[in-house]
Amino acid sequence: MAQLLETDLVHSTLNIALAGGGDFAEVFVEDRRNESARLDEGRIEELVAGRERGVGVRVVHDDTTGFAHTADLSQRGLAEAARAAAAAARGGGATARSVALAVNPIAYQNDVVILPESVPRAKKIEMLKVADDAARSEGAAIRSVSASYAEGRRRILVANSDGLLATDERVRTRFYVQAVAKSDTGMQTGYEAPGRTMGFEFYDEFAVDVIARTAARQALTLLEAVPAPSGKVPVVLKRGAGGVLFHEACGHGLEADLVHRDASVFAGKIGRRVAADGVTLIDDGAFAREWGTFAIDDEGQSARSNTLIENGVLTDYMWDLVRARQQGRASSGNGRRETYQVLPMVRMTNTFLVAGETDPDDIIANTEFGVYCVQLGGGQVDTASGDFVFGVTEGYLIENGEITRPIRPAQLIGNGPAALCDIDAIGNDFATWSGMCGKSGQSVPVSSGQPTLRVQNLTIGGTAS
Amino acid sequence: MNDEGQVDLLDLCERVVASAEQGEHIEAYAVRTRETDIEVFNANVESLSIAGIDGVGVRVVRDGRQGFAWAGSLAESFVRDAVADARDNAKFAEPDEFNGLATAADVASAPKVELDLWREELLAVDTDTKVEFALTLDATLRAADPRLRAVESASYGDGAVETALASSNGVTASLRRTICSASAVALAGVAEATMSGYGFAVGRHFADLDLDAIVAMAVERTVRLLGAAPISSRRTAVIFDPLVTSSFLGVLSSAFNAESMLKGRCLFQDRVGEQVAASHVQIIDDPTNLKMMGASPHDSEGVACRSNQLVKDGVLQGFLHNTYTARRAGSKTTASAVRGGFKTTTGVGIKALSFEPGNKNPEQIIEMSQEAFYVQSVSGIHSGTNPISGDFSVGATGVLVRGGEFADPVREVTIASTLPRMLTDIVEVGSDITYLPGSTAGLTLLISDMTLSGT
């Protein structure tokens, strides 16, 4: 396949970007194709295809970053973007720097087996029908099913004034099912949406009928739900479901840009205890085929496994290239951007808690009263205070060591540092969860993972008196 | 081409439409934006982005089958590929007799609206002036109150957006709007006791941004939370700040959506003509109100916008429709077709939703409250609310009102109820309508009873 942008053109664009001085310049090229289709009311409602291609140029001068982008990949378009970025960086007057680039880019190979675009659309549409049938077969109370697939192929090229020239191709596949069940207790919804950095072989691992049945059963279960409790309770998070807890409770607070702004409760805490014994947290952009995985990040840095918390002690933050350069250290491979049209930021990839030794069944059996969370629906954190929330979309009461009645969806709230120290049981199982993470208006695919675990004290915002 | 050598958007759309094959209906929607974005931290310009995004979305309907494709470029080859993709996609979709584009009759169903959403003056403001504004905002906020520890960020952003639409039914529409905003986040208190609060302003022109008002807002919202702590669980009256009310309306909006209703997953299913809110409550979606940031002369199918009263004296009046849902429901479009840019097809949605203001100002509402929880901000509004089942449970930060006055600041609690109950429990709708970015306006709202979960 042809390189996204010829090396000569990349080179000359970098040189223009640094013509007025500047400490660092980068050219980021992206070509993205997306395809999706949705079934609703038993009918293939819509197919959507999209494509975009463009270049973002940034120039760093002292602490200021200038940025411009263009969809015009001609020499003229690129030169214009490079000049605009340079002007925005407000270098001015300094001596031009010339850049030496590697002649041959480092081209990363993914391990995609079947490119989704090579599969006939008719076959994909058939999967939507299978999902619809499977969800409806779970019970007559299922009134509405919508199913969709989404696949994307994103090729990138990154070159910078350090001489880096690298390319990567990411293929992602995701399948969504939402089911609505209705009874005289009202309407309830169930939702399941696994995603992986994989090709069409994704469906060998995730059968669409299983995804659909899971969503449908959740909606049906919730019809029987009682109001969630209100107040402080022990919370047991099923494997996979609770990764969002770490994403919100400390993940965002460990992003170096927020630490730098003194807007994180974890600032200045390297080497200090921030979590209970046994809590080891890793962010790993190289986690094979996970939803937040890539070979190189959007600044061309290799994805790697970074230990953030080791046995309760904070070991490091996550870094992007520009901030790492300011600190005279290496990037941790966490520089990500949603598209070429925006600047990269420090972002999580696949963030997970390492498994412990306790049998998950024992964790439940040893909980007299509490809440068992099977699915969470995303969350939010105020990194400055560490207060975070996440929604429980499928949860149950634990009464006398047994899982009993389902509860209506409710919000859990806690404070990150306190919640991390309140973890008092870590299971020997493990699973991940895929989702989209938003920060400053940019959304990127991430996964989070954990073993079944218990947090001794979280506030649940139900309505039960 | 226009005088800057750019492709004329309407021309482009009309060229796409002209390529329609026999028996095919085509709609093309093109967008061009120019944006400036400035981030300041610690008296330094951290980043300055100057960018433009162009794109086109193409919808093809043939024999009731609909296909859609988009391209993030207005280059000929991209546009041509998008048309081909949309055409191909239509072949795989299943027919729906109600699929189709807006007709001339739809467009003429309400008088044409003239709204001036474009301020040429904004385009004339040079980048240095904007940078200066962001730097001054940062410096002014830092010096504004000794209790502030730092300014997390100060930013300025503006955009000029042009859109055009053409369809094979002969419908054409174009629109241009400018928008600018500035915001800053302040920090006060140390470590886990750190509280943050933001201030912002939004307008169509640079002169609409009041720097001192942004600073005052950020200071007030940060400082009044100093020392905040969780409180014990209780049932309590709750006062929503205008920003919270705006988020609440955003969640509620799908209850008015005919698309959700037709698909049988709508909170207000079969409730038209019934009491859904307290009898003094009026809810209106009025894109013809120029003060609303979501104001628009026409919807994304080119149909002239009009004011739609959704709740009158607490009674549900009807749903918002585009031409598809109107055909299917045997109703009329309310010009409520919306699209999330050129990458999505047309759906149904709000543009300018608000409660009709009542006659008490926020001070009067606080004064009349013996005990209430004044909610300044909520978190997890998308993870803890379900607009279909109506469950509502969010994290909340604010101040306890006691004896009609602000008392203890509160954090790390949740408030919960259901959307139907909250609407019924509205005791007061404030007079302080606040125009905000996005498609909802805010005002102070007093709700008689919610469950607060804390310690």
PDB file of C-alpha atoms in Angstrom, chain B residues 244-453:
ATOM      1  CA  VAL B 244     -28.190  21.980  36.017  1.00  0.00           C
ATOM      2  CA  THR B 245     -31.677  22.728  34.718  1.00  0.00           C
ATOM      3  CA  SER B 246     -30.219  22.940  31.241  1.00  0.00           C
ATOM      4  CA  SER B 247     -28.654  19.459  31.631  1.00  0.00           C
ATOM      5  CA  PHE B 248     -31.941  18.166  33.032  1.00  0.00           C
ATOM      6  CA  LEU B 249     -33.784  19.432  29.941  1.00  0.00           C
ATOM      7  CA  GLY B 250     -31.161  17.775  27.760  1.00  0.00           C
ATOM      8  CA  VAL B 251     -31.933  14.406  29.367  1.00  0.00           C
ATOM      9  CA  LEU B 252     -35.666  15.015  29.195  1.00  0.00           C
ATOM     10  CA  SER B 253     -35.584  15.996  25.521  1.00  0.00           C
ATOM     11  CA  SER B 254     -35.887  12.463  24.157  1.00  0.00           C
ATOM     12  CA  ALA B 255     -39.257  12.174  25.898  1.00  0.00           C
ATOM     13  CA  PHE B 256     -40.567  14.660  23.292  1.00  0.00           C
ATOM     14  CA  ASN B 257     -39.018  12.846  20.355  1.00  0.00           C
ATOM     15  CA  ALA B 258     -41.449  11.321  17.847  1.00  0.00           C
ATOM     16  CA  GLU B 259     -38.765   8.939  16.615  1.00  0.00           C
ATOM     17  CA  SER B 260     -38.434   7.393  20.100  1.00  0.00           C
ATOM     18  CA  MET B 261     -42.217   7.408  20.436  1.00  0.00           C
ATOM     19  CA  LEU B 262     -42.772   5.602  17.114  1.00  0.00           C
ATOM     20  CA  LYS B 263     -40.193   3.011  18.073  1.00  0.00           C
ATOM     21  CA  GLY B 264     -41.972   2.367  21.335  1.00  0.00           C
ATOM     22  CA  ARG B 265     -39.198   3.496  23.630  1.00  0.00           C
ATOM     23  CA  CYS B 266     -40.291   6.845  24.854  1.00  0.00           C
ATOM     24  CA  LEU B 267     -40.957   7.988  28.395  1.00  0.00           C
ATOM     25  CA  PHE B 268     -44.102   9.846  27.265  1.00  0.00           C
ATOM     26  CA  GLN B 269     -45.474   6.990  25.150  1.00  0.00           C
ATOM     27  CA  ASP B 270     -49.277   7.427  24.791  1.00  0.00           C
ATOM     28  CA  ARG B 271     -49.292  10.420  27.141  1.00  0.00           C
ATOM     29  CA  VAL B 272     -50.376  13.237  24.786  1.00  0.00           C
ATOM     30  CA  GLY B 273     -53.151  15.235  26.430  1.00  0.00           C
ATOM     31  CA  GLU B 274     -52.210  13.983  29.882  1.00  0.00           C
ATOM     32  CA  GLN B 275     -50.716  15.828  32.825  1.00  0.00           C
ATOM     33  CA  VAL B 276     -46.964  15.108  32.802  1.00  0.00           C
ATOM     34  CA  ALA B 277     -45.754  18.047  34.900  1.00  0.00           C
ATOM     35  CA  ALA B 278     -46.996  20.401  37.588  1.00  0.00           C
ATOM     36  CA  SER B 279     -49.840  22.521  36.214  1.00  0.00           C
ATOM     37  CA  HIS B 280     -47.830  25.769  36.179  1.00  0.00           C
ATOM     38  CA  VAL B 281     -45.088  24.290  33.980  1.00  0.00           C
ATOM     39  CA  GLN B 282     -44.637  25.295  30.315  1.00  0.00           C
ATOM     40  CA  ILE B 283     -41.949  23.745  28.116  1.00  0.00           C
ATOM     41  CA  ILE B 284     -41.191  25.163  24.687  1.00  0.00           C
ATOM     42  CA  ASP B 285     -38.781  24.391  21.885  1.00  0.00           C
ATOM     43  CA  ASP B 286     -38.416  27.655  20.004  1.00  0.00           C
ATOM     44  CA  PRO B 287     -35.581  27.888  17.475  1.00  0.00           C
ATOM     45  CA  THR B 288     -37.003  31.215  16.246  1.00  0.00           C
ATOM     46  CA  ASN B 289     -35.892  32.859  19.503  1.00  0.00           C
ATOM     47  CA  LEU B 290     -32.693  34.596  18.483  1.00  0.00           C
ATOM     48  CA  LYS B 291     -31.423  34.626  22.074  1.00  0.00           C
ATOM     49  CA  MET B 292     -31.220  30.834  22.141  1.00  0.00           C
ATOM     50  CA  MET B 293     -27.787  29.684  20.983  1.00  0.00           C
ATOM     51  CA  GLY B 294     -29.482  26.882  19.038  1.00  0.00           C
ATOM     52  CA  ALA B 295     -31.677  29.362  17.137  1.00  0.00           C
ATOM     53  CA  SER B 296     -32.090  28.492  13.496  1.00  0.00           C
ATOM     54  CA  PRO B 297     -34.278  29.738  10.627  1.00  0.00           C
ATOM     55  CA  HIS B 298     -34.772  26.229   9.263  1.00  0.00           C
ATOM     56  CA  ASP B 299     -34.190  22.647  10.311  1.00  0.00           C
ATOM     57  CA  SER B 300     -31.759  20.219   8.731  1.00  0.00           C
ATOM     58  CA  GLU B 301     -34.299  19.258   6.053  1.00  0.00           C
ATOM     59  CA  GLY B 302     -34.683  22.907   5.054  1.00  0.00           C
ATOM     60  CA  VAL B 303     -38.124  23.352   6.657  1.00  0.00           C
ATOM     61  CA  ALA B 304     -38.798  26.726   8.322  1.00  0.00           C
ATOM     62  CA  CYS B 305     -38.526  26.563  12.102  1.00  0.00           C
ATOM     63  CA  ARG B 306     -41.374  27.548  14.377  1.00  0.00           C
ATOM     64  CA  SER B 307     -42.103  27.651  18.086  1.00  0.00           C
ATOM     65  CA  ASN B 308     -43.362  24.317  19.423  1.00  0.00           C
ATOM     66  CA  GLN B 309     -45.049  24.246  22.796  1.00  0.00           C
ATOM     67  CA  LEU B 310     -44.497  20.763  24.191  1.00  0.00           C
ATOM     68  CA  VAL B 311     -45.953  21.093  27.677  1.00  0.00           C
ATOM     69  CA  LYS B 312     -48.760  23.558  28.356  1.00  0.00           C
ATOM     70  CA  ASP B 313     -49.998  24.015  31.905  1.00  0.00           C
ATOM     71  CA  GLY B 314     -48.357  20.686  32.686  1.00  0.00           C
ATOM     72  CA  VAL B 315     -50.150  18.836  29.862  1.00  0.00           C
ATOM     73  CA  LEU B 316     -48.198  17.100  27.090  1.00  0.00           C
ATOM     74  CA  GLN B 317     -49.122  18.734  23.774  1.00  0.00           C
ATOM     75  CA  GLY B 318     -47.338  16.430  21.347  1.00  0.00           C
ATOM     76  CA  PHE B 319     -44.032  15.317  19.962  1.00  0.00           C
ATOM     77  CA  LEU B 320     -41.339  16.848  17.822  1.00  0.00           C
ATOM     78  CA  HIS B 321     -41.328  15.573  14.235  1.00  0.00           C
ATOM     79  CA  ASN B 322     -39.229  15.621  11.119  1.00  0.00           C
ATOM     80  CA  THR B 323     -40.876  14.763   7.808  1.00  0.00           C
ATOM     81  CA  TYR B 324     -40.203  11.016   8.200  1.00  0.00           C
ATOM     82  CA  THR B 325     -41.844  10.704  11.629  1.00  0.00           C
ATOM     83  CA  ALA B 326     -44.651  13.029  10.512  1.00  0.00           C
ATOM     84  CA  ARG B 327     -45.463  10.862   7.486  1.00  0.00           C
ATOM     85  CA  ARG B 328     -45.333   7.747   9.593  1.00  0.00           C
ATOM     86  CA  ALA B 329     -47.442   9.148  12.415  1.00  0.00           C
ATOM     87  CA  GLY B 330     -49.897  10.824  10.042  1.00  0.00           C
ATOM     88  CA  SER B 331     -48.882  14.143  11.523  1.00  0.00           C
ATOM     89  CA  LYS B 332     -47.061  17.266  10.366  1.00  0.00           C
ATOM     90  CA  THR B 333     -43.394  18.096  10.652  1.00  0.00           C
ATOM     91  CA  THR B 334     -42.563  20.496  13.465  1.00  0.00           C
ATOM     92  CA  ALA B 335     -39.315  21.382  11.650  1.00  0.00           C
ATOM     93  CA  SER B 336     -37.393  19.402  14.232  1.00  0.00           C
ATOM     94  CA  ALA B 337     -35.014  17.583  11.891  1.00  0.00           C
ATOM     95  CA  VAL B 338     -31.530  17.743  13.364  1.00  0.00           C
ATOM     96  CA  ARG B 339     -28.197  16.319  12.366  1.00  0.00           C
ATOM     97  CA  GLY B 340     -24.941  16.125  14.257  1.00  0.00           C
ATOM     98  CA  GLY B 341     -22.911  17.623  11.427  1.00  0.00           C
ATOM     99  CA  PHE B 342     -22.200  16.175   8.014  1.00  0.00           C
ATOM    100  CA  LYS B 343     -21.276  12.744   9.386  1.00  0.00           C
ATOM    101  CA  THR B 344     -24.773  11.788  10.484  1.00  0.00           C
ATOM    102  CA  THR B 345     -28.094  11.483   8.802  1.00  0.00           C
ATOM    103  CA  THR B 346     -31.144  13.469   9.835  1.00  0.00           C
ATOM    104  CA  GLY B 347     -32.938  12.534  13.038  1.00  0.00           C
ATOM    105  CA  VAL B 348     -35.369  14.317  15.324  1.00  0.00           C
ATOM    106  CA  GLY B 349     -34.301  16.576  18.142  1.00  0.00           C
ATOM    107  CA  ILE B 350     -34.593  19.785  20.078  1.00  0.00           C
ATOM    108  CA  LYS B 351     -32.890  22.981  19.018  1.00  0.00           C
ATOM    109  CA  ALA B 352     -33.903  25.536  21.625  1.00  0.00           C
ATOM    110  CA  LEU B 353     -35.655  23.897  24.563  1.00  0.00           C
ATOM    111  CA  SER B 354     -36.558  25.829  27.686  1.00  0.00           C
ATOM    112  CA  PHE B 355     -38.997  26.174  30.516  1.00  0.00           C
ATOM    113  CA  GLU B 356     -41.067  29.319  30.227  1.00  0.00           C
ATOM    114  CA  PRO B 357     -39.689  31.571  32.985  1.00  0.00           C
ATOM    115  CA  GLY B 358     -41.777  32.009  36.128  1.00  0.00           C
ATOM    116  CA  ASN B 359     -41.982  35.159  38.225  1.00  0.00           C
ATOM    117  CA  LYS B 360     -39.576  34.522  41.132  1.00  0.00           C
ATOM    118  CA  ASN B 361     -35.901  35.313  40.862  1.00  0.00           C
ATOM    119  CA  PRO B 362     -33.292  32.903  42.295  1.00  0.00           C
ATOM    120  CA  GLU B 363     -32.891  34.924  45.510  1.00  0.00           C
ATOM    121  CA  GLN B 364     -36.619  34.715  46.175  1.00  0.00           C
ATOM    122  CA  ILE B 365     -36.618  30.965  45.537  1.00  0.00           C
ATOM    123  CA  ILE B 366     -33.737  30.479  47.973  1.00  0.00           C
ATOM    124  CA  GLU B 367     -35.384  32.754  50.538  1.00  0.00           C
ATOM    125  CA  MET B 368     -38.607  30.774  50.458  1.00  0.00           C
ATOM    126  CA  SER B 369     -36.741  27.507  51.165  1.00  0.00           C
ATOM    127  CA  GLN B 370     -36.520  26.524  54.817  1.00  0.00           C
ATOM    128  CA  GLU B 371     -34.302  23.614  53.912  1.00  0.00           C
ATOM    129  CA  ALA B 372     -33.168  22.648  50.434  1.00  0.00           C
ATOM    130  CA  PHE B 373     -30.111  21.444  48.564  1.00  0.00           C
ATOM    131  CA  TYR B 374     -28.942  24.003  46.014  1.00  0.00           C
ATOM    132  CA  VAL B 375     -27.297  21.965  43.249  1.00  0.00           C
ATOM    133  CA  GLN B 376     -24.536  23.811  41.443  1.00  0.00           C
ATOM    134  CA  SER B 377     -23.333  20.957  39.272  1.00  0.00           C
ATOM    135  CA  VAL B 378     -24.170  17.349  38.552  1.00  0.00           C
ATOM    136  CA  SER B 379     -21.977  14.526  37.305  1.00  0.00           C
ATOM    137  CA  GLY B 380     -22.741  11.298  35.501  1.00  0.00           C
ATOM    138  CA  ILE B 381     -25.813  12.763  33.836  1.00  0.00           C
ATOM    139  CA  HIS B 382     -25.419  10.241  31.000  1.00  0.00           C
ATOM    140  CA  SER B 383     -24.456   7.224  33.096  1.00  0.00           C
ATOM    141  CA  GLY B 384     -27.012   7.674  35.857  1.00  0.00           C
ATOM    142  CA  THR B 385     -30.120   8.733  34.008  1.00  0.00           C
ATOM    143  CA  ASN B 386     -32.209   6.713  31.627  1.00  0.00           C
ATOM    144  CA  PRO B 387     -34.584   8.760  29.488  1.00  0.00           C
ATOM    145  CA  ILE B 388     -36.546   5.632  28.546  1.00  0.00           C
ATOM    146  CA  SER B 389     -37.173   4.145  31.999  1.00  0.00           C
ATOM    147  CA  GLY B 390     -37.096   7.599  33.588  1.00  0.00           C
ATOM    148  CA  ASP B 391     -34.588   6.685  36.297  1.00  0.00           C
ATOM    149  CA  PHE B 392     -32.589   9.716  37.426  1.00  0.00           C
ATOM    150  CA  SER B 393     -29.571   9.432  39.744  1.00  0.00           C
ATOM    151  CA  VAL B 394     -26.603  11.790  39.535  1.00  0.00           C
ATOM    152  CA  GLY B 395     -23.644  12.953  41.583  1.00  0.00           C
ATOM    153  CA  ALA B 396     -24.169  16.464  42.924  1.00  0.00           C
ATOM    154  CA  THR B 397     -22.161  19.356  44.338  1.00  0.00           C
ATOM    155  CA  GLY B 398     -23.717  22.417  45.871  1.00  0.00           C
ATOM    156  CA  VAL B 399     -24.750  24.240  48.993  1.00  0.00           C
ATOM    157  CA  LEU B 400     -27.300  23.408  51.657  1.00  0.00           C
ATOM    158  CA  VAL B 401     -29.921  26.108  52.062  1.00  0.00           C
ATOM    159  CA  ARG B 402     -31.170  26.573  55.615  1.00  0.00           C
ATOM    160  CA  GLY B 403     -33.683  29.166  56.725  1.00  0.00           C
ATOM    161  CA  GLY B 404     -33.672  30.744  53.287  1.00  0.00           C
ATOM    162  CA  GLU B 405     -29.907  31.251  53.178  1.00  0.00           C
ATOM    163  CA  PHE B 406     -26.876  29.444  51.845  1.00  0.00           C
ATOM    164  CA  ALA B 407     -25.340  27.362  54.660  1.00  0.00           C
ATOM    165  CA  ASP B 408     -22.984  24.364  54.312  1.00  0.00           C
ATOM    166  CA  PRO B 409     -21.244  23.467  51.053  1.00  0.00           C
ATOM    167  CA  VAL B 410     -21.829  19.853  49.998  1.00  0.00           C
ATOM    168  CA  ARG B 411     -19.961  17.393  47.789  1.00  0.00           C
ATOM    169  CA  GLU B 412     -19.835  13.648  47.121  1.00  0.00           C
ATOM    170  CA  VAL B 413     -23.554  13.022  47.377  1.00  0.00           C
ATOM    171  CA  THR B 414     -26.109  11.843  44.852  1.00  0.00           C
ATOM    172  CA  ILE B 415     -29.631  13.023  44.189  1.00  0.00           C
ATOM    173  CA  ALA B 416     -32.221  10.661  42.764  1.00  0.00           C
ATOM    174  CA  SER B 417     -35.815  10.510  41.630  1.00  0.00           C
ATOM    175  CA  THR B 418     -37.491   9.722  38.318  1.00  0.00           C
ATOM    176  CA  LEU B 419     -37.997  12.149  35.443  1.00  0.00           C
ATOM    177  CA  PRO B 420     -41.833  11.955  35.671  1.00  0.00           C
ATOM    178  CA  ARG B 421     -41.772  12.597  39.422  1.00  0.00           C
ATOM    179  CA  MET B 422     -39.342  15.483  39.093  1.00  0.00           C
ATOM    180  CA  LEU B 423     -41.616  17.202  36.566  1.00  0.00           C
ATOM    181  CA  THR B 424     -44.605  16.753  38.845  1.00  0.00           C
ATOM    182  CA  ASP B 425     -42.606  17.947  41.853  1.00  0.00           C
ATOM    183  CA  ILE B 426     -41.593  21.284  40.305  1.00  0.00           C
ATOM    184  CA  VAL B 427     -42.669  23.945  42.776  1.00  0.00           C
ATOM    185  CA  GLU B 428     -41.087  27.037  41.260  1.00  0.00           C
ATOM    186  CA  VAL B 429     -39.698  27.933  37.860  1.00  0.00           C
ATOM    187  CA  GLY B 430     -37.313  30.869  38.146  1.00  0.00           C
ATOM    188  CA  SER B 431     -37.485  34.088  36.160  1.00  0.00           C
ATOM    189  CA  ASP B 432     -33.748  33.962  35.437  1.00  0.00           C
ATOM    190  CA  ILE B 433     -33.661  32.456  31.965  1.00  0.00           C
ATOM    191  CA  THR B 434     -30.036  31.904  31.043  1.00  0.00           C
ATOM    192  CA  TYR B 435     -29.005  31.368  27.423  1.00  0.00           C
ATOM    193  CA  LEU B 436     -26.356  28.676  27.200  1.00  0.00           C
ATOM    194  CA  PRO B 437     -24.293  26.965  24.537  1.00  0.00           C
ATOM    195  CA  GLY B 438     -26.115  24.064  22.965  1.00  0.00           C
ATOM    196  CA  SER B 439     -29.805  23.459  22.516  1.00  0.00           C
ATOM    197  CA  THR B 440     -31.227  24.108  25.988  1.00  0.00           C
ATOM    198  CA  ALA B 441     -31.591  27.214  28.150  1.00  0.00           C
ATOM    199  CA  GLY B 442     -31.417  27.189  31.925  1.00  0.00           C
ATOM    200  CA  LEU B 443     -33.142  28.832  34.854  1.00  0.00           C
ATOM    201  CA  THR B 444     -33.491  28.180  38.567  1.00  0.00           C
ATOM    202  CA  LEU B 445     -35.852  25.327  39.370  1.00  0.00           C
ATOM    203  CA  LEU B 446     -37.247  24.267  42.756  1.00  0.00           C
ATOM    204  CA  ILE B 447     -38.185  20.594  43.050  1.00  0.00           C
ATOM    205  CA  SER B 448     -40.028  19.635  46.230  1.00  0.00           C
ATOM    206  CA  ASP B 449     -38.658  16.163  46.911  1.00  0.00           C
ATOM    207  CA  MET B 450     -35.647  14.102  45.891  1.00  0.00           C
ATOM    208  CA  THR B 451     -33.619  11.389  47.626  1.00  0.00           C
ATOM    209  CA  LEU B 452     -30.177  12.604  48.630  1.00  0.00           C
ATOM    210  CA  SER B 453     -27.652   9.852  49.334  1.00  0.00           C
TER     211      SER B 453
END
